JSON list of C-alpha atoms in Angstrom, two decimals:
[
{"chain": "A", "resi": 27, "resn": "ASP", "atom": "CA", "xyz": [-37.27, -94.91, -12.16]},
{"chain": "A", "resi": 28, "resn": "ALA", "atom": "CA", "xyz": [-35.13, -97.19, -14.31]},
{"chain": "A", "resi": 29, "resn": "ASP", "atom": "CA", "xyz": [-32.99, -95.49, -16.96]},
{"chain": "A", "resi": 30, "resn": "VAL", "atom": "CA", "xyz": [-33.70, -98.16, -19.61]},
{"chain": "A", "resi": 31, "resn": "THR", "atom": "CA", "xyz": [-37.09, -99.83, -19.67]},
{"chain": "A", "resi": 32, "resn": "GLN", "atom": "CA", "xyz": [-38.44, -102.64, -21.80]},
{"chain": "A", "resi": 33, "resn": "THR", "atom": "CA", "xyz": [-41.98, -103.77, -22.45]},
{"chain": "A", "resi": 34, "resn": "PRO", "atom": "CA", "xyz": [-43.31, -106.36, -22.20]},
{"chain": "A", "resi": 35, "resn": "ARG", "atom": "CA", "xyz": [-41.18, -108.18, -19.65]},
{"chain": "A", "resi": 36, "resn": "ASN", "atom": "CA", "xyz": [-42.58, -111.56, -20.56]},
{"chain": "A", "resi": 37, "resn": "ARG", "atom": "CA", "xyz": [-44.44, -112.69, -23.64]},
{"chain": "A", "resi": 38, "resn": "ILE", "atom": "CA", "xyz": [-45.73, -116.01, -24.86]},
{"chain": "A", "resi": 39, "resn": "THR", "atom": "CA", "xyz": [-46.91, -116.13, -28.44]},
{"chain": "A", "resi": 40, "resn": "LYS", "atom": "CA", "xyz": [-47.59, -118.57, -31.25]},
{"chain": "A", "resi": 41, "resn": "THR", "atom": "CA", "xyz": [-45.71, -119.30, -34.42]},
{"chain": "A", "resi": 42, "resn": "GLY", "atom": "CA", "xyz": [-46.53, -116.83, -37.18]},
{"chain": "A", "resi": 43, "resn": "LYS", "atom": "CA", "xyz": [-47.66, -114.00, -34.93]},
{"chain": "A", "resi": 44, "resn": "ARG", "atom": "CA", "xyz": [-46.21, -110.49, -35.18]},
{"chain": "A", "resi": 45, "resn": "ILE", "atom": "CA", "xyz": [-44.52, -109.30, -32.02]},
{"chain": "A", "resi": 46, "resn": "MET", "atom": "CA", "xyz": [-43.13, -105.91, -31.04]},
{"chain": "A", "resi": 47, "resn": "LEU", "atom": "CA", "xyz": [-40.73, -105.34, -28.18]},
{"chain": "A", "resi": 48, "resn": "GLU", "atom": "CA", "xyz": [-40.27, -101.78, -27.03]},
{"chain": "A", "resi": 49, "resn": "CYS", "atom": "CA", "xyz": [-37.37, -100.01, -25.38]},
{"chain": "A", "resi": 50, "resn": "SER", "atom": "CA", "xyz": [-37.30, -96.54, -23.84]},
{"chain": "A", "resi": 51, "resn": "GLN", "atom": "CA", "xyz": [-34.45, -94.71, -22.15]},
{"chain": "A", "resi": 52, "resn": "THR", "atom": "CA", "xyz": [-34.06, -91.57, -20.09]},
{"chain": "A", "resi": 53, "resn": "LYS", "atom": "CA", "xyz": [-30.24, -91.53, -20.13]},
{"chain": "A", "resi": 54, "resn": "GLY", "atom": "CA", "xyz": [-30.10, -89.13, -23.05]},
{"chain": "A", "resi": 55, "resn": "HIS", "atom": "CA", "xyz": [-27.91, -91.52, -25.04]},
{"chain": "A", "resi": 56, "resn": "ASP", "atom": "CA", "xyz": [-27.81, -91.44, -28.80]},
{"chain": "A", "resi": 57, "resn": "ARG", "atom": "CA", "xyz": [-26.90, -95.06, -29.34]},
{"chain": "A", "resi": 58, "resn": "MET", "atom": "CA", "xyz": [-29.27, -97.96, -28.81]},
{"chain": "A", "resi": 59, "resn": "TYR", "atom": "CA", "xyz": [-28.90, -101.70, -29.34]},
{"chain": "A", "resi": 60, "resn": "TRP", "atom": "CA", "xyz": [-30.95, -104.88, -29.39]},
{"chain": "A", "resi": 61, "resn": "TYR", "atom": "CA", "xyz": [-29.40, -108.19, -28.27]},
{"chain": "A", "resi": 62, "resn": "ARG", "atom": "CA", "xyz": [-30.69, -111.68, -27.79]},
{"chain": "A", "resi": 63, "resn": "GLN", "atom": "CA", "xyz": [-29.27, -114.15, -25.33]},
{"chain": "A", "resi": 64, "resn": "ASP", "atom": "CA", "xyz": [-29.57, -117.91, -25.59]},
{"chain": "A", "resi": 65, "resn": "PRO", "atom": "CA", "xyz": [-28.14, -120.38, -23.09]},
{"chain": "A", "resi": 66, "resn": "GLY", "atom": "CA", "xyz": [-24.53, -121.16, -23.97]},
{"chain": "A", "resi": 67, "resn": "LEU", "atom": "CA", "xyz": [-24.42, -118.67, -26.84]},
{"chain": "A", "resi": 68, "resn": "GLY", "atom": "CA", "xyz": [-23.86, -115.42, -24.99]},
{"chain": "A", "resi": 69, "resn": "LEU", "atom": "CA", "xyz": [-25.14, -112.06, -26.16]},
{"chain": "A", "resi": 70, "resn": "ARG", "atom": "CA", "xyz": [-25.63, -111.57, -29.88]},
{"chain": "A", "resi": 71, "resn": "LEU", "atom": "CA", "xyz": [-26.32, -108.23, -31.52]},
{"chain": "A", "resi": 72, "resn": "ILE", "atom": "CA", "xyz": [-29.48, -108.02, -33.63]},
{"chain": "A", "resi": 73, "resn": "TYR", "atom": "CA", "xyz": [-29.65, -104.35, -34.64]},
{"chain": "A", "resi": 74, "resn": "TYR", "atom": "CA", "xyz": [-28.12, -101.10, -33.52]},
{"chain": "A", "resi": 75, "resn": "SER", "atom": "CA", "xyz": [-28.77, -97.42, -34.06]},
{"chain": "A", "resi": 76, "resn": "PHE", "atom": "CA", "xyz": [-26.26, -94.60, -33.56]},
{"chain": "A", "resi": 77, "resn": "ASP", "atom": "CA", "xyz": [-28.93, -91.93, -33.99]},
{"chain": "A", "resi": 78, "resn": "VAL", "atom": "CA", "xyz": [-32.51, -91.62, -35.19]},
{"chain": "A", "resi": 79, "resn": "LYS", "atom": "CA", "xyz": [-31.53, -91.75, -38.87]},
{"chain": "A", "resi": 80, "resn": "ASP", "atom": "CA", "xyz": [-28.82, -94.37, -38.55]},
{"chain": "A", "resi": 81, "resn": "ILE", "atom": "CA", "xyz": [-29.90, -98.01, -38.22]},
{"chain": "A", "resi": 82, "resn": "ASN", "atom": "CA", "xyz": [-27.64, -100.95, -38.84]},
{"chain": "A", "resi": 83, "resn": "LYS", "atom": "CA", "xyz": [-27.89, -104.72, -38.90]},
{"chain": "A", "resi": 84, "resn": "GLY", "atom": "CA", "xyz": [-26.03, -106.75, -36.35]},
{"chain": "A", "resi": 85, "resn": "GLU", "atom": "CA", "xyz": [-24.81, -110.31, -36.62]},
{"chain": "A", "resi": 86, "resn": "ILE", "atom": "CA", "xyz": [-28.25, -111.98, -36.48]},
{"chain": "A", "resi": 87, "resn": "SER", "atom": "CA", "xyz": [-30.78, -109.59, -38.05]},
{"chain": "A", "resi": 88, "resn": "ASP", "atom": "CA", "xyz": [-32.66, -112.11, -40.22]},
{"chain": "A", "resi": 89, "resn": "GLY", "atom": "CA", "xyz": [-36.29, -112.38, -39.12]},
{"chain": "A", "resi": 90, "resn": "TYR", "atom": "CA", "xyz": [-36.17, -109.10, -37.21]},
{"chain": "A", "resi": 91, "resn": "SER", "atom": "CA", "xyz": [-36.81, -105.43, -37.99]},
{"chain": "A", "resi": 92, "resn": "VAL", "atom": "CA", "xyz": [-36.44, -102.27, -35.93]},
{"chain": "A", "resi": 93, "resn": "SER", "atom": "CA", "xyz": [-37.78, -98.76, -35.70]},
{"chain": "A", "resi": 94, "resn": "ARG", "atom": "CA", "xyz": [-36.14, -95.78, -34.01]},
{"chain": "A", "resi": 95, "resn": "GLN", "atom": "CA", "xyz": [-39.11, -93.56, -33.30]},
{"chain": "A", "resi": 96, "resn": "ALA", "atom": "CA", "xyz": [-37.17, -90.98, -31.32]},
{"chain": "A", "resi": 97, "resn": "GLN", "atom": "CA", "xyz": [-33.85, -90.60, -29.59]},
{"chain": "A", "resi": 98, "resn": "ALA", "atom": "CA", "xyz": [-35.32, -92.31, -26.56]},
{"chain": "A", "resi": 99, "resn": "LYS", "atom": "CA", "xyz": [-37.26, -95.12, -28.23]},
{"chain": "A", "resi": 100, "resn": "PHE", "atom": "CA", "xyz": [-36.11, -98.16, -30.17]},
{"chain": "A", "resi": 101, "resn": "SER", "atom": "CA", "xyz": [-38.49, -100.99, -31.05]},
{"chain": "A", "resi": 102, "resn": "LEU", "atom": "CA", "xyz": [-37.75, -104.52, -32.23]},
{"chain": "A", "resi": 103, "resn": "SER", "atom": "CA", "xyz": [-40.28, -106.44, -34.31]},
{"chain": "A", "resi": 104, "resn": "LEU", "atom": "CA", "xyz": [-40.59, -110.08, -35.19]},
{"chain": "A", "resi": 105, "resn": "GLU", "atom": "CA", "xyz": [-42.79, -110.05, -38.28]},
{"chain": "A", "resi": 106, "resn": "SER", "atom": "CA", "xyz": [-43.63, -113.75, -38.13]},
{"chain": "A", "resi": 107, "resn": "ALA", "atom": "CA", "xyz": [-42.36, -115.35, -34.96]},
{"chain": "A", "resi": 108, "resn": "ILE", "atom": "CA", "xyz": [-40.83, -118.83, -35.05]},
{"chain": "A", "resi": 109, "resn": "PRO", "atom": "CA", "xyz": [-39.89, -121.13, -32.14]},
{"chain": "A", "resi": 110, "resn": "ASN", "atom": "CA", "xyz": [-36.13, -120.63, -32.51]},
{"chain": "A", "resi": 111, "resn": "GLN", "atom": "CA", "xyz": [-36.67, -116.96, -31.68]},
{"chain": "A", "resi": 112, "resn": "THR", "atom": "CA", "xyz": [-37.47, -118.01, -28.14]},
{"chain": "A", "resi": 113, "resn": "ALA", "atom": "CA", "xyz": [-34.84, -116.19, -26.09]},
{"chain": "A", "resi": 114, "resn": "LEU", "atom": "CA", "xyz": [-34.11, -113.40, -23.66]},
{"chain": "A", "resi": 115, "resn": "TYR", "atom": "CA", "xyz": [-34.00, -110.02, -25.42]},
{"chain": "A", "resi": 116, "resn": "PHE", "atom": "CA", "xyz": [-32.12, -107.02, -24.12]},
{"chain": "A", "resi": 117, "resn": "CYS", "atom": "CA", "xyz": [-32.06, -103.40, -25.14]},
{"chain": "A", "resi": 118, "resn": "ALA", "atom": "CA", "xyz": [-28.95, -101.36, -24.33]},
{"chain": "A", "resi": 119, "resn": "THR", "atom": "CA", "xyz": [-27.82, -97.76, -24.70]},
{"chain": "A", "resi": 120, "resn": "SER", "atom": "CA", "xyz": [-24.50, -95.94, -24.86]},
{"chain": "A", "resi": 121, "resn": "ASP", "atom": "CA", "xyz": [-23.31, -92.38, -25.18]},
{"chain": "A", "resi": 122, "resn": "ARG", "atom": "CA", "xyz": [-21.75, -90.86, -28.29]},
{"chain": "A", "resi": 123, "resn": "PRO", "atom": "CA", "xyz": [-17.98, -90.30, -28.47]},
{"chain": "A", "resi": 124, "resn": "LEU", "atom": "CA", "xyz": [-17.93, -86.52, -28.57]},
{"chain": "A", "resi": 125, "resn": "SER", "atom": "CA", "xyz": [-19.14, -85.93, -25.02]},
{"chain": "A", "resi": 126, "resn": "SER", "atom": "CA", "xyz": [-16.63, -83.75, -23.27]},
{"chain": "A", "resi": 127, "resn": "GLY", "atom": "CA", "xyz": [-15.04, -84.63, -19.98]},
{"chain": "A", "resi": 128, "resn": "ARG", "atom": "CA", "xyz": [-15.37, -88.34, -20.47]},
{"chain": "A", "resi": 129, "resn": "ALA", "atom": "CA", "xyz": [-12.61, -90.90, -20.31]},
{"chain": "A", "resi": 130, "resn": "VAL", "atom": "CA", "xyz": [-11.35, -92.17, -23.63]},
{"chain": "A", "resi": 131, "resn": "GLY", "atom": "CA", "xyz": [-13.49, -95.05, -24.70]},
{"chain": "A", "resi": 132, "resn": "SER", "atom": "CA", "xyz": [-16.10, -94.53, -22.01]},
{"chain": "A", "resi": 133, "resn": "TYR", "atom": "CA", "xyz": [-18.68, -93.85, -24.64]},
{"chain": "A", "resi": 134, "resn": "ASN", "atom": "CA", "xyz": [-18.63, -97.56, -25.31]},
{"chain": "A", "resi": 135, "resn": "GLU", "atom": "CA", "xyz": [-20.10, -98.27, -21.88]},
{"chain": "A", "resi": 136, "resn": "GLN", "atom": "CA", "xyz": [-23.42, -99.91, -22.54]},
{"chain": "A", "resi": 137, "resn": "PHE", "atom": "CA", "xyz": [-26.29, -99.95, -20.07]},
{"chain": "A", "resi": 138, "resn": "PHE", "atom": "CA", "xyz": [-28.91, -102.65, -20.34]},
{"chain": "A", "resi": 139, "resn": "GLY", "atom": "CA", "xyz": [-32.63, -102.75, -19.83]},
{"chain": "A", "resi": 140, "resn": "PRO", "atom": "CA", "xyz": [-34.22, -105.46, -17.67]},
{"chain": "A", "resi": 141, "resn": "GLY", "atom": "CA", "xyz": [-34.92, -107.76, -20.60]},
{"chain": "A", "resi": 142, "resn": "THR", "atom": "CA", "xyz": [-37.91, -109.42, -22.24]},
{"chain": "A", "resi": 143, "resn": "ARG", "atom": "CA", "xyz": [-38.38, -113.16, -22.00]},
{"chain": "A", "resi": 144, "resn": "LEU", "atom": "CA", "xyz": [-40.04, -114.24, -25.23]},
{"chain": "A", "resi": 145, "resn": "THR", "atom": "CA", "xyz": [-41.44, -117.70, -25.82]},
{"chain": "A", "resi": 146, "resn": "VAL", "atom": "CA", "xyz": [-42.70, -118.72, -29.25]},
{"chain": "A", "resi": 147, "resn": "LEU", "atom": "CA", "xyz": [-44.80, -121.87, -29.24]},
{"chain": "B", "resi": 19, "resn": "GLN", "atom": "CA", "xyz": [-10.61, -117.97, -33.22]},
{"chain": "B", "resi": 20, "resn": "LYS", "atom": "CA", "xyz": [-13.31, -116.18, -31.30]},
{"chain": "B", "resi": 21, "resn": "GLU", "atom": "CA", "xyz": [-12.95, -112.43, -30.93]},
{"chain": "B", "resi": 22, "resn": "VAL", "atom": "CA", "xyz": [-13.33, -112.53, -27.16]},
{"chain": "B", "resi": 23, "resn": "GLU", "atom": "CA", "xyz": [-12.67, -115.66, -25.14]},
{"chain": "B", "resi": 24, "resn": "GLN", "atom": "CA", "xyz": [-13.13, -116.28, -21.46]},
{"chain": "B", "resi": 25, "resn": "ASN", "atom": "CA", "xyz": [-11.89, -119.14, -19.34]},
{"chain": "B", "resi": 26, "resn": "SER", "atom": "CA", "xyz": [-14.56, -121.78, -19.26]},
{"chain": "B", "resi": 27, "resn": "GLY", "atom": "CA", "xyz": [-16.35, -122.25, -16.00]},
{"chain": "B", "resi": 28, "resn": "PRO", "atom": "CA", "xyz": [-17.91, -122.86, -13.79]},
{"chain": "B", "resi": 29, "resn": "LEU", "atom": "CA", "xyz": [-15.57, -121.44, -11.21]},
{"chain": "B", "resi": 30, "resn": "SER", "atom": "CA", "xyz": [-16.25, -122.42, -7.62]},
{"chain": "B", "resi": 31, "resn": "VAL", "atom": "CA", "xyz": [-14.51, -120.58, -4.79]},
{"chain": "B", "resi": 32, "resn": "PRO", "atom": "CA", "xyz": [-14.99, -120.61, -1.01]},
{"chain": "B", "resi": 33, "resn": "GLU", "atom": "CA", "xyz": [-16.38, -117.55, 0.72]},
{"chain": "B", "resi": 34, "resn": "GLY", "atom": "CA", "xyz": [-13.61, -115.07, 1.49]},
{"chain": "B", "resi": 35, "resn": "ALA", "atom": "CA", "xyz": [-11.29, -116.32, -1.25]},
{"chain": "B", "resi": 36, "resn": "ILE", "atom": "CA", "xyz": [-10.15, -114.54, -4.41]},
{"chain": "B", "resi": 37, "resn": "ALA", "atom": "CA", "xyz": [-11.94, -115.35, -7.65]},
{"chain": "B", "resi": 38, "resn": "SER", "atom": "CA", "xyz": [-9.83, -114.82, -10.77]},
{"chain": "B", "resi": 39, "resn": "LEU", "atom": "CA", "xyz": [-11.43, -114.48, -14.19]},
{"chain": "B", "resi": 40, "resn": "ASN", "atom": "CA", "xyz": [-9.53, -114.16, -17.46]},
{"chain": "B", "resi": 41, "resn": "CYS", "atom": "CA", "xyz": [-10.41, -112.86, -20.88]},
{"chain": "B", "resi": 42, "resn": "THR", "atom": "CA", "xyz": [-8.40, -112.69, -24.10]},
{"chain": "B", "resi": 43, "resn": "TYR", "atom": "CA", "xyz": [-9.21, -110.78, -27.26]},
{"chain": "B", "resi": 44, "resn": "SER", "atom": "CA", "xyz": [-8.06, -111.00, -30.85]},
{"chain": "B", "resi": 45, "resn": "ASP", "atom": "CA", "xyz": [-7.95, -107.40, -32.11]},
{"chain": "B", "resi": 46, "resn": "ARG", "atom": "CA", "xyz": [-4.85, -105.42, -31.08]},
{"chain": "B", "resi": 47, "resn": "GLY", "atom": "CA", "xyz": [-6.69, -102.20, -31.92]},
{"chain": "B", "resi": 48, "resn": "SER", "atom": "CA", "xyz": [-9.23, -102.72, -29.14]},
{"chain": "B", "resi": 49, "resn": "GLN", "atom": "CA", "xyz": [-9.60, -99.68, -26.92]},
{"chain": "B", "resi": 50, "resn": "SER", "atom": "CA", "xyz": [-12.17, -100.29, -24.23]},
{"chain": "B", "resi": 51, "resn": "PHE", "atom": "CA", "xyz": [-12.64, -103.23, -21.91]},
{"chain": "B", "resi": 52, "resn": "PHE", "atom": "CA", "xyz": [-15.53, -103.98, -19.61]},
{"chain": "B", "resi": 53, "resn": "TRP", "atom": "CA", "xyz": [-16.70, -106.51, -17.10]},
{"chain": "B", "resi": 54, "resn": "TYR", "atom": "CA", "xyz": [-20.40, -107.13, -16.64]},
{"chain": "B", "resi": 55, "resn": "ARG", "atom": "CA", "xyz": [-22.05, -109.17, -13.92]},
{"chain": "B", "resi": 56, "resn": "GLN", "atom": "CA", "xyz": [-25.23, -111.04, -14.78]},
{"chain": "B", "resi": 57, "resn": "TYR", "atom": "CA", "xyz": [-27.42, -112.82, -12.29]},
{"chain": "B", "resi": 58, "resn": "SER", "atom": "CA", "xyz": [-29.53, -115.68, -13.62]},
{"chain": "B", "resi": 59, "resn": "GLY", "atom": "CA", "xyz": [-32.49, -114.35, -15.59]},
{"chain": "B", "resi": 60, "resn": "LYS", "atom": "CA", "xyz": [-31.41, -110.73, -15.12]},
{"chain": "B", "resi": 61, "resn": "SER", "atom": "CA", "xyz": [-29.74, -108.18, -17.37]},
{"chain": "B", "resi": 62, "resn": "PRO", "atom": "CA", "xyz": [-25.98, -107.56, -17.50]},
{"chain": "B", "resi": 63, "resn": "GLU", "atom": "CA", "xyz": [-24.75, -104.92, -15.06]},
{"chain": "B", "resi": 64, "resn": "LEU", "atom": "CA", "xyz": [-21.57, -102.97, -15.75]},
{"chain": "B", "resi": 65, "resn": "ILE", "atom": "CA", "xyz": [-19.14, -103.37, -12.84]},
{"chain": "B", "resi": 66, "resn": "MET", "atom": "CA", "xyz": [-15.75, -102.37, -14.25]},
{"chain": "B", "resi": 67, "resn": "SER", "atom": "CA", "xyz": [-14.36, -100.38, -17.18]},
{"chain": "B", "resi": 68, "resn": "ILE", "atom": "CA", "xyz": [-10.67, -100.17, -18.03]},
{"chain": "B", "resi": 69, "resn": "TYR", "atom": "CA", "xyz": [-8.99, -98.34, -20.89]},
{"chain": "B", "resi": 70, "resn": "SER", "atom": "CA", "xyz": [-5.23, -98.32, -20.20]},
{"chain": "B", "resi": 71, "resn": "ASN", "atom": "CA", "xyz": [-2.65, -100.89, -19.19]},
{"chain": "B", "resi": 72, "resn": "GLY", "atom": "CA", "xyz": [-2.35, -101.71, -15.54]},
{"chain": "B", "resi": 73, "resn": "ASP", "atom": "CA", "xyz": [-4.70, -102.26, -12.64]},
{"chain": "B", "resi": 74, "resn": "LYS", "atom": "CA", "xyz": [-7.91, -100.52, -11.71]},
{"chain": "B", "resi": 75, "resn": "GLU", "atom": "CA", "xyz": [-9.48, -101.12, -8.35]},
{"chain": "B", "resi": 76, "resn": "ASP", "atom": "CA", "xyz": [-13.06, -100.51, -7.28]},
{"chain": "B", "resi": 77, "resn": "GLY", "atom": "CA", "xyz": [-13.98, -101.90, -3.90]},
{"chain": "B", "resi": 78, "resn": "ARG", "atom": "CA", "xyz": [-13.43, -105.64, -3.91]},
{"chain": "B", "resi": 79, "resn": "PHE", "atom": "CA", "xyz": [-12.99, -105.71, -7.69]},
{"chain": "B", "resi": 80, "resn": "THR", "atom": "CA", "xyz": [-9.72, -105.24, -9.55]},
{"chain": "B", "resi": 81, "resn": "ALA", "atom": "CA", "xyz": [-9.46, -105.19, -13.33]},
{"chain": "B", "resi": 82, "resn": "GLN", "atom": "CA", "xyz": [-6.09, -105.78, -14.94]},
{"chain": "B", "resi": 83, "resn": "LEU", "atom": "CA", "xyz": [-5.31, -104.95, -18.57]},
{"chain": "B", "resi": 84, "resn": "ASN", "atom": "CA", "xyz": [-2.29, -106.02, -20.59]},
{"chain": "B", "resi": 85, "resn": "LYS", "atom": "CA", "xyz": [-2.65, -104.86, -24.17]},
{"chain": "B", "resi": 86, "resn": "ALA", "atom": "CA", "xyz": [0.66, -106.38, -25.30]},
{"chain": "B", "resi": 87, "resn": "SER", "atom": "CA", "xyz": [-0.57, -109.82, -24.28]},
{"chain": "B", "resi": 88, "resn": "GLN", "atom": "CA", "xyz": [-4.16, -109.02, -25.25]},
{"chain": "B", "resi": 89, "resn": "TYR", "atom": "CA", "xyz": [-5.77, -110.05, -22.03]},
{"chain": "B", "resi": 90, "resn": "VAL", "atom": "CA", "xyz": [-7.91, -108.50, -19.37]},
{"chain": "B", "resi": 91, "resn": "SER", "atom": "CA", "xyz": [-8.69, -110.06, -16.02]},
{"chain": "B", "resi": 92, "resn": "LEU", "atom": "CA", "xyz": [-11.01, -109.48, -13.09]},
{"chain": "B", "resi": 93, "resn": "LEU", "atom": "CA", "xyz": [-10.18, -110.30, -9.51]},
{"chain": "B", "resi": 94, "resn": "ILE", "atom": "CA", "xyz": [-12.89, -110.50, -6.88]},
{"chain": "B", "resi": 95, "resn": "ARG", "atom": "CA", "xyz": [-11.39, -110.29, -3.41]},
{"chain": "B", "resi": 96, "resn": "ASP", "atom": "CA", "xyz": [-13.13, -111.55, -0.27]},
{"chain": "B", "resi": 97, "resn": "SER", "atom": "CA", "xyz": [-15.72, -113.33, -2.40]},
{"chain": "B", "resi": 98, "resn": "GLN", "atom": "CA", "xyz": [-19.24, -113.33, -1.04]},
{"chain": "B", "resi": 99, "resn": "PRO", "atom": "CA", "xyz": [-22.21, -115.57, -1.90]},
{"chain": "B", "resi": 100, "resn": "SER", "atom": "CA", "xyz": [-23.78, -112.50, -3.52]},
{"chain": "B", "resi": 101, "resn": "ASP", "atom": "CA", "xyz": [-20.94, -112.56, -6.07]},
{"chain": "B", "resi": 102, "resn": "SER", "atom": "CA", "xyz": [-22.31, -115.81, -7.47]},
{"chain": "B", "resi": 103, "resn": "ALA", "atom": "CA", "xyz": [-23.20, -114.86, -11.03]},
{"chain": "B", "resi": 104, "resn": "THR", "atom": "CA", "xyz": [-22.01, -115.04, -14.61]},
{"chain": "B", "resi": 105, "resn": "TYR", "atom": "CA", "xyz": [-19.31, -112.52, -15.50]},
{"chain": "B", "resi": 106, "resn": "LEU", "atom": "CA", "xyz": [-19.13, -111.27, -19.06]},
{"chain": "B", "resi": 107, "resn": "CYS", "atom": "CA", "xyz": [-16.03, -109.75, -20.59]},
{"chain": "B", "resi": 108, "resn": "ALA", "atom": "CA", "xyz": [-16.74, -107.17, -23.31]},
{"chain": "B", "resi": 109, "resn": "VAL", "atom": "CA", "xyz": [-14.30, -105.49, -25.67]},
{"chain": "B", "resi": 110, "resn": "THR", "atom": "CA", "xyz": [-14.69, -102.78, -28.30]},
{"chain": "B", "resi": 111, "resn": "LEU", "atom": "CA", "xyz": [-13.07, -104.05, -31.46]},
{"chain": "B", "resi": 112, "resn": "ARG", "atom": "CA", "xyz": [-11.69, -101.72, -34.09]},
{"chain": "B", "resi": 113, "resn": "SER", "atom": "CA", "xyz": [-12.57, -104.42, -36.63]},
{"chain": "B", "resi": 114, "resn": "ASN", "atom": "CA", "xyz": [-16.19, -104.32, -35.43]},
{"chain": "B", "resi": 115, "resn": "ASP", "atom": "CA", "xyz": [-16.76, -100.56, -35.78]},
{"chain": "B", "resi": 116, "resn": "TYR", "atom": "CA", "xyz": [-16.00, -100.24, -32.06]},
{"chain": "B", "resi": 117, "resn": "LYS", "atom": "CA", "xyz": [-19.20, -102.02, -31.05]},
{"chain": "B", "resi": 118, "resn": "LEU", "atom": "CA", "xyz": [-18.98, -104.25, -28.02]},
{"chain": "B", "resi": 119, "resn": "SER", "atom": "CA", "xyz": [-18.13, -107.90, -28.51]},
{"chain": "B", "resi": 120, "resn": "PHE", "atom": "CA", "xyz": [-18.93, -110.15, -25.59]},
{"chain": "B", "resi": 121, "resn": "GLY", "atom": "CA", "xyz": [-17.32, -113.29, -24.35]},
{"chain": "B", "resi": 122, "resn": "ALA", "atom": "CA", "xyz": [-19.53, -116.26, -23.52]},
{"chain": "B", "resi": 123, "resn": "GLY", "atom": "CA", "xyz": [-19.17, -115.60, -19.80]},
{"chain": "B", "resi": 124, "resn": "THR", "atom": "CA", "xyz": [-17.74, -117.39, -16.79]},
{"chain": "B", "resi": 125, "resn": "THR", "atom": "CA", "xyz": [-20.10, -118.58, -14.09]},
{"chain": "B", "resi": 126, "resn": "VAL", "atom": "CA", "xyz": [-18.82, -118.09, -10.56]},
{"chain": "B", "resi": 127, "resn": "THR", "atom": "CA", "xyz": [-20.22, -119.87, -7.54]},
{"chain": "B", "resi": 128, "resn": "VAL", "atom": "CA", "xyz": [-19.13, -118.75, -4.09]},
{"chain": "B", "resi": 129, "resn": "ARG", "atom": "CA", "xyz": [-19.50, -121.51, -1.50]},
{"chain": "B", "resi": 130, "resn": "ALA", "atom": "CA", "xyz": [-20.55, -120.42, 1.97]}
]
């Protein structure tokens, strides 16, 4: 089974609808992230969470909200979807820095889910 | 100046040749450096991590880090058509709370 899963994998919706994208992981990582990817713009961070009680905005959080329901689950919501939110969305996870026996900096290694292709009409 | 910059592609190489990808970063306090491979429509896959100056080899891939010059590179030896993908450079920036910052990517096409 995949370590990081995302649902749904594809979604077509209409302007103004509320959408929730879900991410689950079995890697035991504390840190989770939501990115969007648009052609030519690379990966941009929407929100990130370093543990269940720590949620932070990324560079493009406007129009989005998140919920960290448990260590293993991190959901992204679009309260009122608009066409320019059409993109590929990725969830990612990484370990925390205090794990013993790991190379310096290796906790920054991020592992991505398969992605959700969202189209807003 | 962008935090992480990659040489613009696309890069086309013949099968069996060496593909060379470069990445520069702006923050001298950066600690961790990664290369991700992304096939079209798929998620990024971590292929190399490097944390100290010098070379790191893993199969046909070699990552090179030079912190003084603030660049990291990826060499793909004996390129195969299956290496055709977009390669993303990612750096943890001290100025960015050590979150990953990604370059825009370089698309590599290996010609059979």
